[in-house]
Amino acid sequence: MTDLLERKAVKQENKQNVSQRGLFGQSFSNIDQGSQKHQGQQPDSAFLTQQTVADIPQHMPPAKISIRDLNFYYGDFQALKNINIDIPDKKVTAFIGPSGCGKSTLLRTFNRMYDLYPGMRAEGNINLDGKNILGKDIDVNLLRAQVGMVFQKPTPFPMSIYDNVAFGVRLYEKLSKAEMDNRVEWALKKAALWLEVKDKLRASGLSLSGGQQQRLCIARGVATKPEVLLLDEPTSALDPISTGAIEELITDLKNDYTIAIVTHNMQQAARVSDYTAYMYLGDMVEMGETDQIFTNPAQKATEDYITGRYG
């Protein structure tokens, strides 16, 4: 009970901080290739003088993921430029910035999702527990079991609720029926969905509401017992009530997982994250503790964006 009260108090404080800064939320497409159309845009002159490599915040918890000198290309177009940040273990890190700034691209490098598409390449180092996942010796299938991902729109498979959750587990583990039943129940409980579906596990995952479908996707993501969970605008297609349920779930999940979330909703970033990183045109402008980013950012460009003067 004490933990719950403390969590609510922190959330309320974050909401007040957001309100005081006059923040706003809006929704954009998350196709980062579209950043080419922003090449001619600049906010104000102050932006041109700010640093483009984020200083790693002091006193940060141990890093689960360390990114060093990361560059990413769509063919000849450079979408990420010399990214240097740490993603702390068992914390929520939010990535914010205008459409096409590279947020979703960065997220997809953490599990090498870009490998599925020709002409895309990453250069530099992304160390997961000290091992560079960009190395040629990495088994990307095992990597994606270790680094789960939930997308912008719910993507349940056209199969039963049970089979949706069990799908990834069957690829990587050989469990007995009893063991699989326990794993499915465990994952659905982790996603706060078990009580709503326990009596209809053989019903189609497509029969669920939008919010339930997204929680089903989260259950599918955690069923393989990953260490990192990537959330790419997970609530942008959901109603406010479903959004609130997902945000509560994120707060609970960070006790067991390292979470990185992309969001265009600044209020959401303030509510759910411990650290926030602001990106612009492929550059990492600033990263810090969320309260600091939203109340006292080091870069004027960051303040201009989160207060709605730009973006």
mmCIF file of N, CA and C in Angstrom, residues 31-38 99-101:
data_model
loop_
_atom_site.group_PDB
_atom_site.id
_atom_site.type_symbol
_atom_site.label_atom_id
_atom_site.label_comp_id
_atom_site.label_asym_id
_atom_site.label_seq_id
_atom_site.Cartn_x
_atom_site.Cartn_y
_atom_site.Cartn_z
ATOM 1 N N ILE A 31 7.029 7.067 -39.035
ATOM 2 C CA ILE A 31 7.916 6.601 -40.091
ATOM 3 C C ILE A 31 9.118 7.514 -40.145
ATOM 4 N N ASP A 32 10.268 7.026 -39.657
ATOM 5 C CA ASP A 32 11.429 7.884 -39.510
ATOM 6 C C ASP A 32 12.083 8.219 -40.838
ATOM 7 N N GLN A 33 11.810 7.416 -41.903
ATOM 8 C CA GLN A 33 12.363 7.802 -43.187
ATOM 9 C C GLN A 33 11.862 9.171 -43.599
ATOM 10 N N GLY A 34 10.701 9.558 -43.063
ATOM 11 C CA GLY A 34 10.124 10.851 -43.391
ATOM 12 C C GLY A 34 10.926 12.012 -42.871
ATOM 13 N N SER A 35 11.975 11.752 -42.091
ATOM 14 C CA SER A 35 12.770 12.853 -41.558
ATOM 15 C C SER A 35 13.476 13.618 -42.653
ATOM 16 N N GLN A 36 13.601 13.048 -43.856
ATOM 17 C CA GLN A 36 14.243 13.771 -44.941
ATOM 18 C C GLN A 36 13.502 15.065 -45.262
ATOM 19 N N LYS A 37 12.179 15.058 -45.068
ATOM 20 C CA LYS A 37 11.410 16.246 -45.411
ATOM 21 C C LYS A 37 11.625 17.374 -44.417
ATOM 22 N N HIS A 38 12.255 17.077 -43.265
ATOM 23 C CA HIS A 38 12.514 18.102 -42.265
ATOM 24 C C HIS A 38 13.874 18.764 -42.452
ATOM 25 N N SER A 99 8.091 14.324 -35.366
ATOM 26 C CA SER A 99 8.006 13.215 -36.298
ATOM 27 C C SER A 99 9.220 13.198 -37.218
ATOM 28 N N GLY A 100 9.780 12.002 -37.406
ATOM 29 C CA GLY A 100 10.918 11.870 -38.297
ATOM 30 C C GLY A 100 12.255 12.188 -37.680
ATOM 31 N N CYS A 101 12.315 12.337 -36.353
ATOM 32 C CA CYS A 101 13.583 12.719 -35.713
ATOM 33 C C CYS A 101 14.486 11.523 -35.459
#
